[in-house]
Short mmCIF file of C-alpha atoms in Angstrom, two decimals:
data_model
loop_
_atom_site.label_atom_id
_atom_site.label_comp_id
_atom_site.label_asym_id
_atom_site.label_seq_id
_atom_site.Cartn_x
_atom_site.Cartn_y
_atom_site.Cartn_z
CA UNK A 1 -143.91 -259.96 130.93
CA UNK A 2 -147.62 -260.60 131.81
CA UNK A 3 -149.04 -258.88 128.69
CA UNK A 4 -152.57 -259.44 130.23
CA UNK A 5 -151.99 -256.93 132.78
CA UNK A 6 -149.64 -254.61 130.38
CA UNK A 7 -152.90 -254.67 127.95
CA UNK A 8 -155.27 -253.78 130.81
CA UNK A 9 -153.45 -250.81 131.58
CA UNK A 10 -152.70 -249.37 128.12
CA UNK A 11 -156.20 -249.68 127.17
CA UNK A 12 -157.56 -248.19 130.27
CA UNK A 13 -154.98 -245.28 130.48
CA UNK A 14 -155.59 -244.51 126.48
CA UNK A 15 -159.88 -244.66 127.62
CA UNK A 16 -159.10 -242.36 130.18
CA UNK A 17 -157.27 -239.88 128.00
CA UNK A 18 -160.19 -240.24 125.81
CA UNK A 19 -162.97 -239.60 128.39
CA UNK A 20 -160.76 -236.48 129.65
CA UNK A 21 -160.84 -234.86 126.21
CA UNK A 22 -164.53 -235.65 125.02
CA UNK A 23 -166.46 -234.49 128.85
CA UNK A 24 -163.73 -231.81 129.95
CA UNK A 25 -164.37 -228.74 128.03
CA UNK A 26 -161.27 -226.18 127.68
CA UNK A 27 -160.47 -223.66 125.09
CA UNK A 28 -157.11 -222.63 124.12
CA UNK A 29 -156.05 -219.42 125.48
CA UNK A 30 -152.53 -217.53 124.88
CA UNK A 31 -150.03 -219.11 122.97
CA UNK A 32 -152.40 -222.36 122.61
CA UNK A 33 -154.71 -219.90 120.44
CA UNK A 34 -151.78 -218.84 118.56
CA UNK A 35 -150.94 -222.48 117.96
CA UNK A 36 -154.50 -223.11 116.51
CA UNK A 37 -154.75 -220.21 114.68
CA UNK A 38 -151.20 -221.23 112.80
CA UNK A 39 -152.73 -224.61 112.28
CA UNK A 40 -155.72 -223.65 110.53
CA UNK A 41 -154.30 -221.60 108.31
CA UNK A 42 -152.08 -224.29 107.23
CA UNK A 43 -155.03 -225.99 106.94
CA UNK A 44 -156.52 -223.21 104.62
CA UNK A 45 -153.32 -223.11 102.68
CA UNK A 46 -152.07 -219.76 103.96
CA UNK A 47 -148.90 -221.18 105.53
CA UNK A 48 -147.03 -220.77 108.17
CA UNK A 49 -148.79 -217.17 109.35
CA UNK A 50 -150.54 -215.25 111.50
CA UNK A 51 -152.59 -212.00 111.58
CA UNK A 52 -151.85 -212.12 107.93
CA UNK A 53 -147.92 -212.03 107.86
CA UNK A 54 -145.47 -214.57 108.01
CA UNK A 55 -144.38 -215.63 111.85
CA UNK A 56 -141.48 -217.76 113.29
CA UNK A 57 -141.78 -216.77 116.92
CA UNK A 58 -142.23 -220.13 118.34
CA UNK A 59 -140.93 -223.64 116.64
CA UNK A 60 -143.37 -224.43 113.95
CA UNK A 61 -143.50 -228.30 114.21
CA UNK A 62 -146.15 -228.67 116.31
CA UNK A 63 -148.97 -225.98 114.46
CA UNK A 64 -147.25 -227.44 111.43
CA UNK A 65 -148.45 -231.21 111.72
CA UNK A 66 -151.08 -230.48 113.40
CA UNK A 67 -152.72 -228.19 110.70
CA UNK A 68 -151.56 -231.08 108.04
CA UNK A 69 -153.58 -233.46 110.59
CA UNK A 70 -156.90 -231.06 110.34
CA UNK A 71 -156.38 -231.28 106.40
CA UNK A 72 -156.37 -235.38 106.64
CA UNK A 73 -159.05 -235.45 109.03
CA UNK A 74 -160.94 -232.61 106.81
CA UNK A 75 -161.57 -230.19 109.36
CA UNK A 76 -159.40 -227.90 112.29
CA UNK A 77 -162.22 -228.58 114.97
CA UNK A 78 -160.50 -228.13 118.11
CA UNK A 79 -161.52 -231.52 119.10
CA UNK A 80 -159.85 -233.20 116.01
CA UNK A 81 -156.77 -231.71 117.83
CA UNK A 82 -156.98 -233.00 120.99
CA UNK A 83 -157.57 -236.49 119.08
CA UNK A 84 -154.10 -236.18 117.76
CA UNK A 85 -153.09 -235.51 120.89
CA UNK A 86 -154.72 -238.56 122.39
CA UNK A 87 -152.60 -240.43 119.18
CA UNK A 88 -149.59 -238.91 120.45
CA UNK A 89 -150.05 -239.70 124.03
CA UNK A 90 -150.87 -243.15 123.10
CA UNK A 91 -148.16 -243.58 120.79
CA UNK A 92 -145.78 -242.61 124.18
CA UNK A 93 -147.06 -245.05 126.00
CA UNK A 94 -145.45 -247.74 123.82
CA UNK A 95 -142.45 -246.36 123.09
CA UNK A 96 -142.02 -245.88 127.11
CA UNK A 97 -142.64 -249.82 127.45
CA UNK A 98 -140.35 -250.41 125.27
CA UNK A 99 -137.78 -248.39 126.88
CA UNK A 100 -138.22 -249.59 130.37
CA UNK A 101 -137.62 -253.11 129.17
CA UNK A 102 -134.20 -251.75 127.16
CA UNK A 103 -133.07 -250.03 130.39
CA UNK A 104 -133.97 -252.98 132.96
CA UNK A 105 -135.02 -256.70 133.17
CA UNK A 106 -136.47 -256.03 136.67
CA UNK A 107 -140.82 -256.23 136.35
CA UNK A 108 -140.52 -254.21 140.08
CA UNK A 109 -139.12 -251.01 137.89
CA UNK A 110 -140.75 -252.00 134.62
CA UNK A 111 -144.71 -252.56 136.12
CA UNK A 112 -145.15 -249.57 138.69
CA UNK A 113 -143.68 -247.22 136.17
CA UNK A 114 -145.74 -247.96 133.22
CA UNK A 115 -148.53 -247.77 135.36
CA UNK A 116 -147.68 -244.46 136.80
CA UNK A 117 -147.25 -242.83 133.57
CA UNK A 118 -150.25 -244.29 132.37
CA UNK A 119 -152.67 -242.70 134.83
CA UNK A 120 -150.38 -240.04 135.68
CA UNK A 121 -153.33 -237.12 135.76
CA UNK A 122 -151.31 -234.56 133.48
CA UNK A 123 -151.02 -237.15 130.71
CA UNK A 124 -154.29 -237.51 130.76
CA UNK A 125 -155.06 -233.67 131.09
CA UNK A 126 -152.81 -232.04 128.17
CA UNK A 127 -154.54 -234.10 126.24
CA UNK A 128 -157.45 -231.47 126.21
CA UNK A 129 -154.32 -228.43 125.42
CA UNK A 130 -153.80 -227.68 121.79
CA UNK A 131 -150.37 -227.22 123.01
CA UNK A 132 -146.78 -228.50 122.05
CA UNK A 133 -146.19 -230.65 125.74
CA UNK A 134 -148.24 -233.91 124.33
CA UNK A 135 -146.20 -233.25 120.69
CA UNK A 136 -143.03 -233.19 121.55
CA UNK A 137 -143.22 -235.51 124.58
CA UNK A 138 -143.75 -238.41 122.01
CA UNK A 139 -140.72 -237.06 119.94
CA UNK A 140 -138.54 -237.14 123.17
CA UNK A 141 -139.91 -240.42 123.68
CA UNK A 142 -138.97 -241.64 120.27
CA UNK A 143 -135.31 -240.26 120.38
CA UNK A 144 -134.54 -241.94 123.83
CA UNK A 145 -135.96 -245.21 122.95
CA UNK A 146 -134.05 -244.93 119.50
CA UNK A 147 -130.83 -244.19 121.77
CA UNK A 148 -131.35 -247.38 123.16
CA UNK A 149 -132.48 -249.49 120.85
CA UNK A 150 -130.60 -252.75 119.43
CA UNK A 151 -130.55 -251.20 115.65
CA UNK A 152 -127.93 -250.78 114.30
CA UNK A 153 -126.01 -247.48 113.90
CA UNK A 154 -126.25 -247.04 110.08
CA UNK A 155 -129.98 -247.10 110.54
CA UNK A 156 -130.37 -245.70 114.75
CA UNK A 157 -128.40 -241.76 113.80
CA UNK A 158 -130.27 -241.46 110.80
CA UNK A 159 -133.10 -242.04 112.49
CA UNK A 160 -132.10 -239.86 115.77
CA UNK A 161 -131.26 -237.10 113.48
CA UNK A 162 -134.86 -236.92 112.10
CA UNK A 163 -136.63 -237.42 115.16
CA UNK A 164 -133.97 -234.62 116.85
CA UNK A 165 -134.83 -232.05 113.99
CA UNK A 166 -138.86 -232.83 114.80
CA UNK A 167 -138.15 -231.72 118.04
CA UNK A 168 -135.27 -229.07 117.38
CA UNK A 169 -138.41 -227.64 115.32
CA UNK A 170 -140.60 -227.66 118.01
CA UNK A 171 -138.72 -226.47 120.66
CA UNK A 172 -135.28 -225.14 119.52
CA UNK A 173 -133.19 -225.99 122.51
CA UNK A 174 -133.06 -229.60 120.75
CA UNK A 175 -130.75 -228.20 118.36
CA UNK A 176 -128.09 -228.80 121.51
CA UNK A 177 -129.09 -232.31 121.81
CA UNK A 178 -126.74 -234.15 119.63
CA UNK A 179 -124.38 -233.38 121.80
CA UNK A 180 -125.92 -235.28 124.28
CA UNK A 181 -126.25 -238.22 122.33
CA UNK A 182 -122.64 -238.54 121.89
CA UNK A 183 -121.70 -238.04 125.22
CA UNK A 184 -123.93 -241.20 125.91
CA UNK A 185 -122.04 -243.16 123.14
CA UNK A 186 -119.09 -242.17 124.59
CA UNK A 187 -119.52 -243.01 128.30
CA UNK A 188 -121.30 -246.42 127.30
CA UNK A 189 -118.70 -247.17 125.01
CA UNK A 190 -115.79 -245.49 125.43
CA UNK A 191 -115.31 -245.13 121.75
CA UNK A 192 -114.05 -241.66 121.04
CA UNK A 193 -114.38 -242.68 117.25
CA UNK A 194 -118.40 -244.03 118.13
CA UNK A 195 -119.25 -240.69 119.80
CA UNK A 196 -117.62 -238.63 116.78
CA UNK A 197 -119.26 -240.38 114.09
CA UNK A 198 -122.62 -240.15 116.24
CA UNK A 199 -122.36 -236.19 116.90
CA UNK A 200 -121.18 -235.67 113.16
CA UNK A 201 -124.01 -238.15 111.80
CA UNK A 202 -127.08 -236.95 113.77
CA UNK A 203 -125.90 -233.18 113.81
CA UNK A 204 -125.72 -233.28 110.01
CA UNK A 205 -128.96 -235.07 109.75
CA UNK A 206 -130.67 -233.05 111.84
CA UNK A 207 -129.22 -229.77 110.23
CA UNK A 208 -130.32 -231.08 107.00
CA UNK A 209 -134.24 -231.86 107.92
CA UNK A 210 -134.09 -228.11 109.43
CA UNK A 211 -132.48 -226.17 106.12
CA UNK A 212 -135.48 -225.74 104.35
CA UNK A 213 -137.15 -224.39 107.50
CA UNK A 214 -134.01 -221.85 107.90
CA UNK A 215 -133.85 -221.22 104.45
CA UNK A 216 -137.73 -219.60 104.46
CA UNK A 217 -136.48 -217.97 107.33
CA UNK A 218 -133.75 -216.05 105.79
CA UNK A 219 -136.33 -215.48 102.97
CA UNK A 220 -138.97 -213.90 105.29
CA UNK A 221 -137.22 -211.68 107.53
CA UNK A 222 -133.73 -211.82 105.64
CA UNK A 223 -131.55 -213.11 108.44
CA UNK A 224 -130.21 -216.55 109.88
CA UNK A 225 -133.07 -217.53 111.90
CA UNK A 226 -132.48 -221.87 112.51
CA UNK A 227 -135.91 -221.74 114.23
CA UNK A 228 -137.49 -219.21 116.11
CA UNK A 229 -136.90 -215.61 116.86
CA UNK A 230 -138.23 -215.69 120.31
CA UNK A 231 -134.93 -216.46 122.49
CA UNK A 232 -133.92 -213.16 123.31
CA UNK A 233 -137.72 -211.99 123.90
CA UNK A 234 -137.54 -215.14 126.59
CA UNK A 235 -134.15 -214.12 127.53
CA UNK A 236 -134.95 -210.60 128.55
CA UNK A 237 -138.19 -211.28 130.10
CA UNK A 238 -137.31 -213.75 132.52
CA UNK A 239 -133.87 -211.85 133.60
CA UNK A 240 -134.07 -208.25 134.37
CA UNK A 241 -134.29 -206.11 137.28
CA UNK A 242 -138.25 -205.94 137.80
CA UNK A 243 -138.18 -210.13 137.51
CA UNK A 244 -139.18 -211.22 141.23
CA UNK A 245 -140.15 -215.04 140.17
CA UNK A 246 -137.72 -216.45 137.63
CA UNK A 247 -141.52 -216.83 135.13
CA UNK A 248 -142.89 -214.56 132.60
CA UNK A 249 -144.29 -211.25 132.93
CA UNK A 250 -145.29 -208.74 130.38
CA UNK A 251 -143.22 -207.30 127.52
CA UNK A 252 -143.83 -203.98 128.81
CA UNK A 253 -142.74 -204.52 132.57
CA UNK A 254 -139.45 -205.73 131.95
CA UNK A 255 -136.70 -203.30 133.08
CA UNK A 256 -134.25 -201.87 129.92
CA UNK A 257 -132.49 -198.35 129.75
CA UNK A 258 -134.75 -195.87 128.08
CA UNK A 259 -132.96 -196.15 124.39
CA UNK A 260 -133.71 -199.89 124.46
CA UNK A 261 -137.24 -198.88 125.23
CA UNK A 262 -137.70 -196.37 122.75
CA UNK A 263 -136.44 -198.67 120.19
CA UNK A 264 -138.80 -201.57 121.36
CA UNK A 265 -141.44 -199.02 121.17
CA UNK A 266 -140.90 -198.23 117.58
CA UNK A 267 -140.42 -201.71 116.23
CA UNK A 268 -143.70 -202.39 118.26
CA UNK A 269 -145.29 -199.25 116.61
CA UNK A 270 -146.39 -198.36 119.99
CA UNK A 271 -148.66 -200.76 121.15
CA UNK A 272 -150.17 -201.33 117.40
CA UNK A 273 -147.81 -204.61 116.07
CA UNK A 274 -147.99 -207.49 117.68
CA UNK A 275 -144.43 -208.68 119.29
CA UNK A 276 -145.09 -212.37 117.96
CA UNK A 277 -144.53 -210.88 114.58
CA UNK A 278 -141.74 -208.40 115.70
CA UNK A 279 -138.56 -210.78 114.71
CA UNK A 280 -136.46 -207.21 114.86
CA UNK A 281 -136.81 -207.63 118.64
CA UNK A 282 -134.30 -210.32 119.18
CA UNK A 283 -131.26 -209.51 118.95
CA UNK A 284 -132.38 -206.69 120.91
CA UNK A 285 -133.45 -208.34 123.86
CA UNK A 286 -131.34 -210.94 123.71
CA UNK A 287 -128.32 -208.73 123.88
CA UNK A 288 -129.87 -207.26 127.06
CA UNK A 289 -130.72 -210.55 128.63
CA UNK A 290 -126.70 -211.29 128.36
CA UNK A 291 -125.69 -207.63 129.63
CA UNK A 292 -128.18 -208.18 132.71
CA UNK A 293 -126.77 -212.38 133.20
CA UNK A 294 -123.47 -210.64 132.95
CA UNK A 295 -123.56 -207.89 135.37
CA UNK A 296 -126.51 -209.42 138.00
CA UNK A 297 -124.78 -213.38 138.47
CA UNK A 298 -126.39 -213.04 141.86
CA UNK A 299 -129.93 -211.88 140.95
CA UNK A 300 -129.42 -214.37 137.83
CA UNK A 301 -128.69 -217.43 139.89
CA UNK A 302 -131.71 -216.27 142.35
CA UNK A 303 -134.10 -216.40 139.34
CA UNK A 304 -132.87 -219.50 137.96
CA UNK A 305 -133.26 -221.38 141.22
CA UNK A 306 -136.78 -219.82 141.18
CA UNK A 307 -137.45 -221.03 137.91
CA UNK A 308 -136.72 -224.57 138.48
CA UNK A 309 -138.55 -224.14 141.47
CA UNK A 310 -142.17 -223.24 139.54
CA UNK A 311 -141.42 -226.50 136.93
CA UNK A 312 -141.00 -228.71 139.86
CA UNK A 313 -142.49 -228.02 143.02
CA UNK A 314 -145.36 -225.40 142.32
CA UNK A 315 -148.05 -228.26 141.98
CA UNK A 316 -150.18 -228.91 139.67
CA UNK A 317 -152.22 -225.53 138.90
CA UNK A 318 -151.19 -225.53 135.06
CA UNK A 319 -153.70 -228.63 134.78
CA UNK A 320 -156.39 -226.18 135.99
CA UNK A 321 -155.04 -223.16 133.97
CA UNK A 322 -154.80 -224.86 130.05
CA UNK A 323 -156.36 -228.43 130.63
CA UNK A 324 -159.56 -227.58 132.36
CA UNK A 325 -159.99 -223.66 131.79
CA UNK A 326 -163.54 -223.43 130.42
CA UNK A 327 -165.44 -225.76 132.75
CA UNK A 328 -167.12 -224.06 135.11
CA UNK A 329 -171.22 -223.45 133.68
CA UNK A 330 -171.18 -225.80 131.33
CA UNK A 331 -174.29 -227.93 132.06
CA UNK A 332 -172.65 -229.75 134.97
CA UNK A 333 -174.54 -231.17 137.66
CA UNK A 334 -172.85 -229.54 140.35
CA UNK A 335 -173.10 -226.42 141.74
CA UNK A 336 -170.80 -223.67 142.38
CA UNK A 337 -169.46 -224.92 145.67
CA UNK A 338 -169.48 -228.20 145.02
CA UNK A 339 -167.44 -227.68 141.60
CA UNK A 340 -164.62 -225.47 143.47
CA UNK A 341 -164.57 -227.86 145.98
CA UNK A 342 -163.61 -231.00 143.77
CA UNK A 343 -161.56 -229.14 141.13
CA UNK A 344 -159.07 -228.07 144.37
CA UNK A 345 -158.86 -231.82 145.32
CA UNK A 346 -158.46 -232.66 142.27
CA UNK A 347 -155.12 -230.17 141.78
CA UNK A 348 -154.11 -230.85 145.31
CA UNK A 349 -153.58 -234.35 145.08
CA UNK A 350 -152.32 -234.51 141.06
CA UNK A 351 -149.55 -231.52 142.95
CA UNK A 352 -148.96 -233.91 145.50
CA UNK A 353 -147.97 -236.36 143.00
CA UNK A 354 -145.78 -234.07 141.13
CA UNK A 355 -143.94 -233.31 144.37
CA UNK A 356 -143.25 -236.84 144.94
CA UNK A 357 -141.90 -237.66 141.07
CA UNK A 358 -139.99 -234.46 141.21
CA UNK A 359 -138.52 -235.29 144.94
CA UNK A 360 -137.54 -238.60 144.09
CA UNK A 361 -136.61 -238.09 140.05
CA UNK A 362 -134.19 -234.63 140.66
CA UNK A 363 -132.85 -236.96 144.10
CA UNK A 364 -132.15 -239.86 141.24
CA UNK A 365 -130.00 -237.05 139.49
CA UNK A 366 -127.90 -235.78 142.64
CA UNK A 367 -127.47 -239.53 143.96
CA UNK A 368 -126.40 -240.67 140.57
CA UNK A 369 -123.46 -237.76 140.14
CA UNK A 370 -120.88 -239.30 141.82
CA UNK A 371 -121.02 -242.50 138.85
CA UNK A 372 -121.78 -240.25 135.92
CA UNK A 373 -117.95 -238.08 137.14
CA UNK A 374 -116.70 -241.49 137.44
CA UNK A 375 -118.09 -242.78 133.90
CA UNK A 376 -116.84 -239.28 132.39
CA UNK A 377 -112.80 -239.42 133.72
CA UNK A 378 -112.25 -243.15 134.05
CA UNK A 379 -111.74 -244.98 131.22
CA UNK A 380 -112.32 -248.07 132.76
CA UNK A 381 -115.72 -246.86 134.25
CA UNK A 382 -119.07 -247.17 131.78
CA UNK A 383 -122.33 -246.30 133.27
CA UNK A 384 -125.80 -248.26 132.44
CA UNK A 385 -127.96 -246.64 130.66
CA UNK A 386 -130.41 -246.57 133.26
CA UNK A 387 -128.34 -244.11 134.72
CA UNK A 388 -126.93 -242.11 132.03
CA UNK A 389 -130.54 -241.22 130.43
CA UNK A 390 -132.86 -240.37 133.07
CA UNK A 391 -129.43 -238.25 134.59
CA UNK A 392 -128.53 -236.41 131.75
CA UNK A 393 -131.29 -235.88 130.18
CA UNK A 394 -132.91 -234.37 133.36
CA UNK A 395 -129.60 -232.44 133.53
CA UNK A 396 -129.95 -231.11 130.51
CA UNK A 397 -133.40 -229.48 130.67
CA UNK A 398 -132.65 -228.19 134.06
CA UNK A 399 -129.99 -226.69 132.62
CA UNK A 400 -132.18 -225.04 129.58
CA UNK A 401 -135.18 -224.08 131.61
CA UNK A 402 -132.15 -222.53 134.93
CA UNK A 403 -131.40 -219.56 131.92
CA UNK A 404 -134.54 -219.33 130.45
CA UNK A 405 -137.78 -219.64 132.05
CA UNK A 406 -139.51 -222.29 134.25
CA UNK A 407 -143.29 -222.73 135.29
CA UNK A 408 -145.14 -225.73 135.71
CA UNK A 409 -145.84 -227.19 132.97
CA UNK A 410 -142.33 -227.02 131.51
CA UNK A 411 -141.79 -230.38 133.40
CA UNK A 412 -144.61 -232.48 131.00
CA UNK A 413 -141.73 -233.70 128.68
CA UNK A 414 -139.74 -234.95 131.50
CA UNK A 415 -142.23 -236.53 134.20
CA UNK A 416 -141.49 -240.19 132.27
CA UNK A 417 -138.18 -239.66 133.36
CA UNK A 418 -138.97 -238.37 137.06
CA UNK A 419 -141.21 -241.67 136.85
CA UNK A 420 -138.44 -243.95 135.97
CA UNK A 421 -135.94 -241.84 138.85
CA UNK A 422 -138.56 -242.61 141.31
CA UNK A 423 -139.34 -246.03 140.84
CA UNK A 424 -135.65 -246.91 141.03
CA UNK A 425 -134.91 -244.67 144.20
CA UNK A 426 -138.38 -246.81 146.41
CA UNK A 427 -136.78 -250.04 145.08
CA UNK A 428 -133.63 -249.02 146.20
CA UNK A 429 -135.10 -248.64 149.65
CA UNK A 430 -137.21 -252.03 149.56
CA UNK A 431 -133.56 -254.05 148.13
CA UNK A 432 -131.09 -252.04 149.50
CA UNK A 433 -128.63 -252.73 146.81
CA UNK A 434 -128.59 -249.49 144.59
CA UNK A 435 -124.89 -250.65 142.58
CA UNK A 436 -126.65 -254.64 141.62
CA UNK A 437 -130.15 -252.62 140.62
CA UNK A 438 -128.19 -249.86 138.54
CA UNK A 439 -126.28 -252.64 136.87
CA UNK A 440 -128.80 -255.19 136.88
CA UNK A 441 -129.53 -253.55 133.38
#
């Protein structure tokens, strides 16, 4: 490795995350208020809450640390967030190194992709979000480098189930993800006994770091809540009749019969309670969200292509949107004109760049089915890794974010991934050997 050159570029992609944060002014808006709001009154002592009342609509590990972060750094400036964020995104950095020299030996994969991910211009941008993407990026991270790591296993699930539960507690789909795990034991290895004793250790670790969490929960709002009580709100909003893009759209334009509405109206106290707060909501919506999957598979497979369609090929206007949102008037040089004109470039070419990591990554995927069927029914058949995690782990969300909802910045967590898919694919094209390069790991 020329550790000059590594050094060069970690240093100047953590100055220009940096830079972004202290001469870009943005303000959180929507959930990212809600996020801060959570966080400071953590960091006021009055725990996990908001408007006054207990909440659990979204996962609370990122407005969790980050309101223990204000009370370290002794104040919940918005700024002192979007330091930790800078930590986090630093912090990723590394641990992607040191996964790109796990999965390959070959500097042509290793050099261009740490590079791109370095100055990759929405890595550098969330940093300015008080949002969960940078937080749970650098969780992801952690668990796929841990995956791959040389530690051994009496130490690596341990670890994996912590690190799973962080993010599990962020964003609740993780609570699937020791499934995944195993299945990469087991297609490595081959060892039905490896992959049980994974899935059993990590699921029970992870389980474990997430009881307490349940357990106030149940306390609270006197149900089994593991996380969140926002997956049927997401459920019914992104599939019902009156959905034309697969994304979100207000609570009150969805389409449910009239004695769904009328309930929704009452637990919502007509327009008076907020629906963050209204956990009763759920298991209403989410058993309408089924009934519509259930009777619409057409209009349901419609949206979901839709949705995958805004997290991966809808550029880059969610930079502009959460990263950049409050720039316009404040004591730049420019003027008006001049200010629109740069801030389009600016998104055009960053969405050109998504385009290309999302092209190339998702064609990774689809070239790379044919050896992950092979690796799943032939015993004699073990993938590399540097198949089996970008591929299923890219399968995985896309699976998540088909039935749910997609827009663009749902792809943050995986563009290392899309960076590592696309960096094999062009030197697949410059060797032309895609089997020796695959293996090569």
């Amino acid at each position: 490795m020329n550790w000059i050159y590594i050094a060069i570029v970690t240093v100047v992609g953590i100055l220009l995350r940096l830079g972004f944060v202290l001469t870009v002014p943005n303000r959180p808006i929507y959930d990212f208020q809600t996020y801060q709001d959570i966080a400071v009154n953590i960091f006021y002592h009055r725990g996990h809450t908001y408007l006054g009342e207990p909440i659990a609509f979204q996962g609370m590990g990122y407005p969790t640390v980050l309101g223990y972060f204000y009370r370290l750094m002794g104040n919940h400036d918005v700024l002192t967030g979007k330091m930790f964020n800078v930590i986090c995104s630093s912090l990723t950095l590394i641990l992607f190194l040191l996964i790109l020299r796990r999965l390959t030996d070959r500097k042509s994969i290793i050099y261009p992709a740490y590079t791109v991910l370095a100055f990759l211009p929405n890595y550098i941008a969330y940093n300015n979000v008080i949002g969960t993407e940078v937080f749970v990026t650098f969780l992801f991270c952690a668990i796929i480098w841990l995956q791959v790591s040389a530690l051994p296993t009496y130490l690596k699930y341990p670890l994996l189930g912590i690190f799973i539960a962080g993010a599990a507690l962020t964003k609740p789909f993780f609570m699937a993800y020791p499934v995944l795990v195993a299945l990469v034991v087991w297609m490595r290895t081959k060892g039905v006994k490896d992959a049980l004793v994974c899935l059993t250790v990590t699921g029970l670790v992870m389980a474990a770091v997430m009881a307490p969490w349940t357990y106030r929960n149940y306390e609270k709002f006197g149900r089994f809540i593991p996380v969140s009580y926002n997956s049927g709100y997401v459920l019914a909003v992104n599939n019902n009749d009156n959905n034309t893009k697969g994304g979100w759209m207000p609570l009150d334009k969805i389409a449910v019969s009239q004695e769904t509405r009328n309930q929704m109206n009452k637990i919502l106290q007509n327009g008076q309670r907020s629906e963050k707060l209204a956990h009763e909501l759920d298991p209403l919506l989410k058993e309408e969200g089924k009934k519509w999957i259930l009777s619409h598979p057409g209009k349901f497979l419609e949206l979901g292509f839709l949705r995958l369609n805004g997290m991966f090929f809808d550029g880059a206007w969610d930079i502009r949107a959460w990263a950049m949102n409050d720039f316009q008037g404040k004591n730049q040089p420019w003027s008006p004109q001049v200010y629109e004109r740069n801030m389009n470039v600016f998104i055009f070419f960053s969405g050109i760049v998504i385009t290309i990591l999302s092209t190339l990554g998702l064609s990774y995927v689809l070239l790379n089915l044919k050896p992950l069927v092979q690796s799943m029914f032939r015993r004699s058949y073990a993938a590399s890794e540097l198949v089996l995690i970008p591929t299923l782990n890219l399968s995985f969300f896309l699976a998540v974010h088909f039935v749910f909802e997609g827009q663009a910045r749902y792809n943050f967590p995986l563009l290392f991934l899309l960076v590592i898919g696309t960096v094999v694919c062009v030197e697949w094209l410059r060797c032309g050997n895609r089997r020796e390069i695959t293996l090569s790991a």
